[in-house]
XYZ file of C-alpha atoms in Angstrom:
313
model
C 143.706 122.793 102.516
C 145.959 120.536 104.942
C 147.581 123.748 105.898
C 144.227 125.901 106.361
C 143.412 123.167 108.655
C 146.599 123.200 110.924
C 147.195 126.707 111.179
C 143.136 126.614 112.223
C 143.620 123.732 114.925
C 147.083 126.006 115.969
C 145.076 129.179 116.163
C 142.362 127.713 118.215
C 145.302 125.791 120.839
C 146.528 128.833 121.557
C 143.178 130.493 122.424
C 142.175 127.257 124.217
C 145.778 128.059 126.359
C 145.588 131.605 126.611
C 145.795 134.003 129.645
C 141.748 135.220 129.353
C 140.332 131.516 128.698
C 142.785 130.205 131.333
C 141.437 132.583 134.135
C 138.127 132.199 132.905
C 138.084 128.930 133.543
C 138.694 129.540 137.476
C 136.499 132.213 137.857
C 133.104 130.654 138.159
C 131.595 134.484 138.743
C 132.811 135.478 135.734
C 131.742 132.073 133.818
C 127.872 132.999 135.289
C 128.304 136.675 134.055
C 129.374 135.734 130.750
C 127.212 133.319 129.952
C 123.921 135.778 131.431
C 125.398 138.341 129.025
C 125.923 135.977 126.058
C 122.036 135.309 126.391
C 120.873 139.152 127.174
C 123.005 139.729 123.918
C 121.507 137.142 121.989
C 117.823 137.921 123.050
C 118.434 141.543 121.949
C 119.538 140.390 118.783
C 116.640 137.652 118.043
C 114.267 140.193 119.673
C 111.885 140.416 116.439
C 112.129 136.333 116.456
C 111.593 135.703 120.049
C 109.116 138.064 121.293
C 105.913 137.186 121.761
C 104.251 140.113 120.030
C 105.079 143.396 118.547
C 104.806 147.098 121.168
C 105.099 149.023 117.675
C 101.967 147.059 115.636
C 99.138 148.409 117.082
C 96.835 145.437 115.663
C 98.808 143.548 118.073
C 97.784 145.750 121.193
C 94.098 145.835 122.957
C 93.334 148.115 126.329
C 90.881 145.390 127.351
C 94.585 143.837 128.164
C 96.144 146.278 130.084
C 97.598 146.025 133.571
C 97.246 142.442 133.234
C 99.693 140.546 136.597
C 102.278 138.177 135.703
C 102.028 134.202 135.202
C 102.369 133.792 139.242
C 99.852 136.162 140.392
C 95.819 135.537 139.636
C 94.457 136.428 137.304
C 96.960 136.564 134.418
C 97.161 135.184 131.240
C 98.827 132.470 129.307
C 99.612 134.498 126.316
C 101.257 137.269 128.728
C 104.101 135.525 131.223
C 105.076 139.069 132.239
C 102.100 140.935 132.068
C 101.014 143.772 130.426
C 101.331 147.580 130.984
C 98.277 150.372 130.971
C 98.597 150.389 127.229
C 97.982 146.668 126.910
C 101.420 145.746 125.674
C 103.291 142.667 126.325
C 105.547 143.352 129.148
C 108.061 141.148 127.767
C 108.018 141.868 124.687
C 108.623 145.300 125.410
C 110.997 144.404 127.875
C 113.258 143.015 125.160
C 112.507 145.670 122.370
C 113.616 148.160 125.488
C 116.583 146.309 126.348
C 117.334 146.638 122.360
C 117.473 150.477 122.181
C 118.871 150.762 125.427
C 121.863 148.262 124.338
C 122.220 149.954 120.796
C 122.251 153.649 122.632
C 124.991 151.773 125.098
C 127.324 150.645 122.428
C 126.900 153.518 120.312
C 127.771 156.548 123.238
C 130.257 153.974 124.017
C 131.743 154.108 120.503
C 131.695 157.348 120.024
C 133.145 158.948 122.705
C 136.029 155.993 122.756
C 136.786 157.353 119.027
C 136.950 160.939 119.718
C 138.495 160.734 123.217
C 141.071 157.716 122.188
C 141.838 160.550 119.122
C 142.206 163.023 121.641
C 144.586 161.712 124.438
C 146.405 159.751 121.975
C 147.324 163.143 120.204
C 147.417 165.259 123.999
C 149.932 162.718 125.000
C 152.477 162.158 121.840
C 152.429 166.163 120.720
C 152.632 167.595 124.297
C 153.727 170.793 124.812
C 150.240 173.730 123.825
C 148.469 171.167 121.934
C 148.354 168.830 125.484
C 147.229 171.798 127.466
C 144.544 173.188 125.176
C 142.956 169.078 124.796
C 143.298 168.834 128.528
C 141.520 172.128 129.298
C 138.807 171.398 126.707
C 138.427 167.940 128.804
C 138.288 170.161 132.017
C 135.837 172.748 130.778
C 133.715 169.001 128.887
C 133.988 167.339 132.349
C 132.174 170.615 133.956
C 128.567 169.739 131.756
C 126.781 166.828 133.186
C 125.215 164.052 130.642
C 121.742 166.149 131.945
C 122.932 169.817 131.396
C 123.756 168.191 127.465
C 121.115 166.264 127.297
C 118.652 169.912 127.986
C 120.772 171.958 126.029
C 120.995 169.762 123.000
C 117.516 168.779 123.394
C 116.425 172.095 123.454
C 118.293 172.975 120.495
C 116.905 170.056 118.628
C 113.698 171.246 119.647
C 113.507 174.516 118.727
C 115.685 174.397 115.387
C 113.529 170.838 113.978
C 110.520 170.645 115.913
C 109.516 167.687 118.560
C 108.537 165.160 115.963
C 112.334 165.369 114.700
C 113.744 164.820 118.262
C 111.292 161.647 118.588
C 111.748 160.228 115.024
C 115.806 160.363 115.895
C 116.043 160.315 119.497
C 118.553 157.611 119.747
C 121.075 159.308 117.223
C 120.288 162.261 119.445
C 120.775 159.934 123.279
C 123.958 158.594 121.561
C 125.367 162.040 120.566
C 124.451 163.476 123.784
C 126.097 160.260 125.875
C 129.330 160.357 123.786
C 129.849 164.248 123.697
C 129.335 164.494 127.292
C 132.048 160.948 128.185
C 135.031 161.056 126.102
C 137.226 162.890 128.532
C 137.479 159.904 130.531
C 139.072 158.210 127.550
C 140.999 161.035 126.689
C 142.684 161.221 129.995
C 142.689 157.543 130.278
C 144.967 157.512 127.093
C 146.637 160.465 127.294
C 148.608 158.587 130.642
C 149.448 155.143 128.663
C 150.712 157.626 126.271
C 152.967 159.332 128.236
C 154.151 156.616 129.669
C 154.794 154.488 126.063
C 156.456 157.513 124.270
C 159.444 157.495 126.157
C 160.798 153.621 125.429
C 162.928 152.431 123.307
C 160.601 151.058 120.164
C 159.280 154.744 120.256
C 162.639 156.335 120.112
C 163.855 153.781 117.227
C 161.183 154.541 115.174
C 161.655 158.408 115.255
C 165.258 157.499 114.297
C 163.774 155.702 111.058
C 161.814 158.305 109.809
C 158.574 157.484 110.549
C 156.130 159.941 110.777
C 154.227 160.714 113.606
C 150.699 159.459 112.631
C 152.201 155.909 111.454
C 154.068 155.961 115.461
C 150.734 156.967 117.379
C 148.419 154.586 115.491
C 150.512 152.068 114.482
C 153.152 151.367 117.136
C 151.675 153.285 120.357
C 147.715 153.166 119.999
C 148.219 149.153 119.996
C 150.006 149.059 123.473
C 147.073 151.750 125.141
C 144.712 149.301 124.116
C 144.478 147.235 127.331
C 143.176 150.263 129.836
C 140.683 150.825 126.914
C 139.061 148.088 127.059
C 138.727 147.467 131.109
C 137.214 151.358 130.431
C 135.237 150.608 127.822
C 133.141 147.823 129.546
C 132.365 150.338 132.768
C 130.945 152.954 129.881
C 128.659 151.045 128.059
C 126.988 149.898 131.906
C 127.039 153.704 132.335
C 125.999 154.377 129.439
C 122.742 152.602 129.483
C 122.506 154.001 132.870
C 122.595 157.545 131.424
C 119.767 156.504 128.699
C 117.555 154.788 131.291
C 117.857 157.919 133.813
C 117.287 160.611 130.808
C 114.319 158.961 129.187
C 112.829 158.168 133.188
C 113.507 162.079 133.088
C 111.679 162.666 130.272
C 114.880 164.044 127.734
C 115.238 160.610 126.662
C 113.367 158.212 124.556
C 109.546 159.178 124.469
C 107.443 156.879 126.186
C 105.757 155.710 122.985
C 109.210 153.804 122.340
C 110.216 151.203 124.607
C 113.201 151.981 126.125
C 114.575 150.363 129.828
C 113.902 153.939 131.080
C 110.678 154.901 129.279
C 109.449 151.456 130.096
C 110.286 152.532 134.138
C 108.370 156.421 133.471
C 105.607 154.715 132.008
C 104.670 152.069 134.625
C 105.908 154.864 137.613
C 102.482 156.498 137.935
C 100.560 152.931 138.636
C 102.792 151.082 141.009
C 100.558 152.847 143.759
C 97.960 151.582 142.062
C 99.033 147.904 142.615
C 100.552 148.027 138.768
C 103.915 147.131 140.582
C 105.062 144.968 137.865
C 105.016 147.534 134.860
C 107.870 149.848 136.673
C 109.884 146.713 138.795
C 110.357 144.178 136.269
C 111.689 146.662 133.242
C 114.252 148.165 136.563
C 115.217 144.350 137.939
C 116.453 143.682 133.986
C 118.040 147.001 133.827
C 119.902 146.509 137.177
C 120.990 142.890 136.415
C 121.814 143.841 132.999
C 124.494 146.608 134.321
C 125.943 144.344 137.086
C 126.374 141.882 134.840
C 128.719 144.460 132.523
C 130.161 145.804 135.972
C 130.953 142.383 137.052
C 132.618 141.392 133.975
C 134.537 144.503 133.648
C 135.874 144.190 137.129
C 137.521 140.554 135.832
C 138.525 142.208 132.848
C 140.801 144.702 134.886
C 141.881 141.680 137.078
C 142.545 139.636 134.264
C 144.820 142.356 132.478
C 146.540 143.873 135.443
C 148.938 141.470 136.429
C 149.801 143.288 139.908
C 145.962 142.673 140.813
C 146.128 138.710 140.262
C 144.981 137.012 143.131
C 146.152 133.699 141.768
């Protein structure tokens, strides 16, 4: 037990003296960031707990409430700090039921296509030779589809091969798919160049001569030391990402407006901030936009923090 203890208390001195925690500590930007995104994360997660009411129980829902302003304008409500949109929903509540899909379809695309592309370079850059050109020119001819040219031609496939109430009952297996499928050349390349790079040392070299076969020296021995620019990449994709989602449901290929997403949330309150509705399109769009500068911001330290010849002291 004595020894559980130590090599605890020796595990946590070294993360209490390590590089990230050290520069973390004076970076007060990046201290505000992470603590904003510690709380966005953990509101997303304790969204069923925390919200005020349900968007998806329609006992919970009355038009006699709709459009009602937020807690600073007259004529609000108590039980509604945010307001309410033209269906009488809790603006809140749907704000943080959106900003859970839109997360989950963030992470997800992210996942994927970091998977399949990291798969991809990592095997483009070790192999080399046909099997590099024929991954890079798939990249190429992958880079040449937008996320919205995938996002109509898998949607309309979808469409037409289940019906709409398929494409609405799994739309964010479907936003995920389409995010990831249409992204992973940027990992591809982005490891496919680390690769390159790593496969030409020494440890490399020394574990050919032992007889190690290839697999065991890409995932084993090169993957680990790629894993850096995957990271810094990963945290601009998932901002993109959810940037992608909120733009393709606002666009109507997305999530359908009956389930709160950031960017059906936007679609849905678009046609009444004429109307003097402003708050059912601008708040769900301020808490998108914060949410991605937050990720942005904290990526940008994460590629200062990791790339030594960008240190600023």
């Amino acid at each position: 037990m004595s020894l559980e203890i130590r090599s605890s208390a020796t595990v946590w001195r070294r993360f209490r003296d390590s590089h990230f925690l050290y520069r973390l500590r004076r970076n007060r930007r990046a201290q505000v960031c992470l603590a904003l995104f510690v709380l966005i994360m953990a509101s997303v997660l304790l969204t069923p707990w925390i919200a005020p009411s349900d968007p998806y129980d329609l006992a919970q829902i009355s038009l006699l409430d709709s459009e009602l302003p937020p807690f600073w304008i007259a004529g609000s409500e108590p039980a509604h700090l945010l307001g309410t949109d033209a269906q009488g929903r809790d603006l809140l509540s749907s704000i943080l039921y959106g900003a859970r899909v839109s997360v989950a379809i963030g992470f997800g695309a992210v996942l994927l296509q970091s998977v399949l592309g990291t798969a991809l370079g990592l095997l483009a850059g070790y192999r080399g030779g046909i099997v590099d050109a024929l991954l890079m020119r798939l990249a190429d001819i992958q880079l040449s589809f937008s996320t919205l040219m995938m996002a109509i031609i898998i949607g309309a496939v979808v469409k037409a091969a289940f019906g709409g109430a398929f494409y609405g009952d799994y739309s964010v297996v479907i936003l995920i798919l389409i995010i990831g499928l249409s992204e992973w050349p940027q990992y591809a390349r982005t490891v496919r160049a680390s690769v390159l790079a790593e496969k030409r040392k020494d440890y490399v070299d020394a574990a050919r001569v032992l007889g190690f076969p290839s697999c065991r020296i890409m995932w084993r021995h090169i993957l680990p030391n790629t894993l850096s620019p995957i990271f810094v990449l990963s945290t601009v994709q998932v901002a993109n990402a959810i940037m992608a989602e909120a733009a393709l449901s606002f666009l109507g290929l997305g999530m359908p407006e009956t389930e709160p997403s950031l960017g059906s949330l936007i679609k849905s309150g678009f046609d009444y901030l004429q109307s003097g509705s402003w708050w059912i399109t601008l708040l769900p769009g301020l808490f998108l936009v914060t949410l991605v500068l937050i990720i942005n911001l904290l990526g940008d330290w994460l590629r200062d923090t990791m790339n030594p010849r960008l240190h600023k002291g």
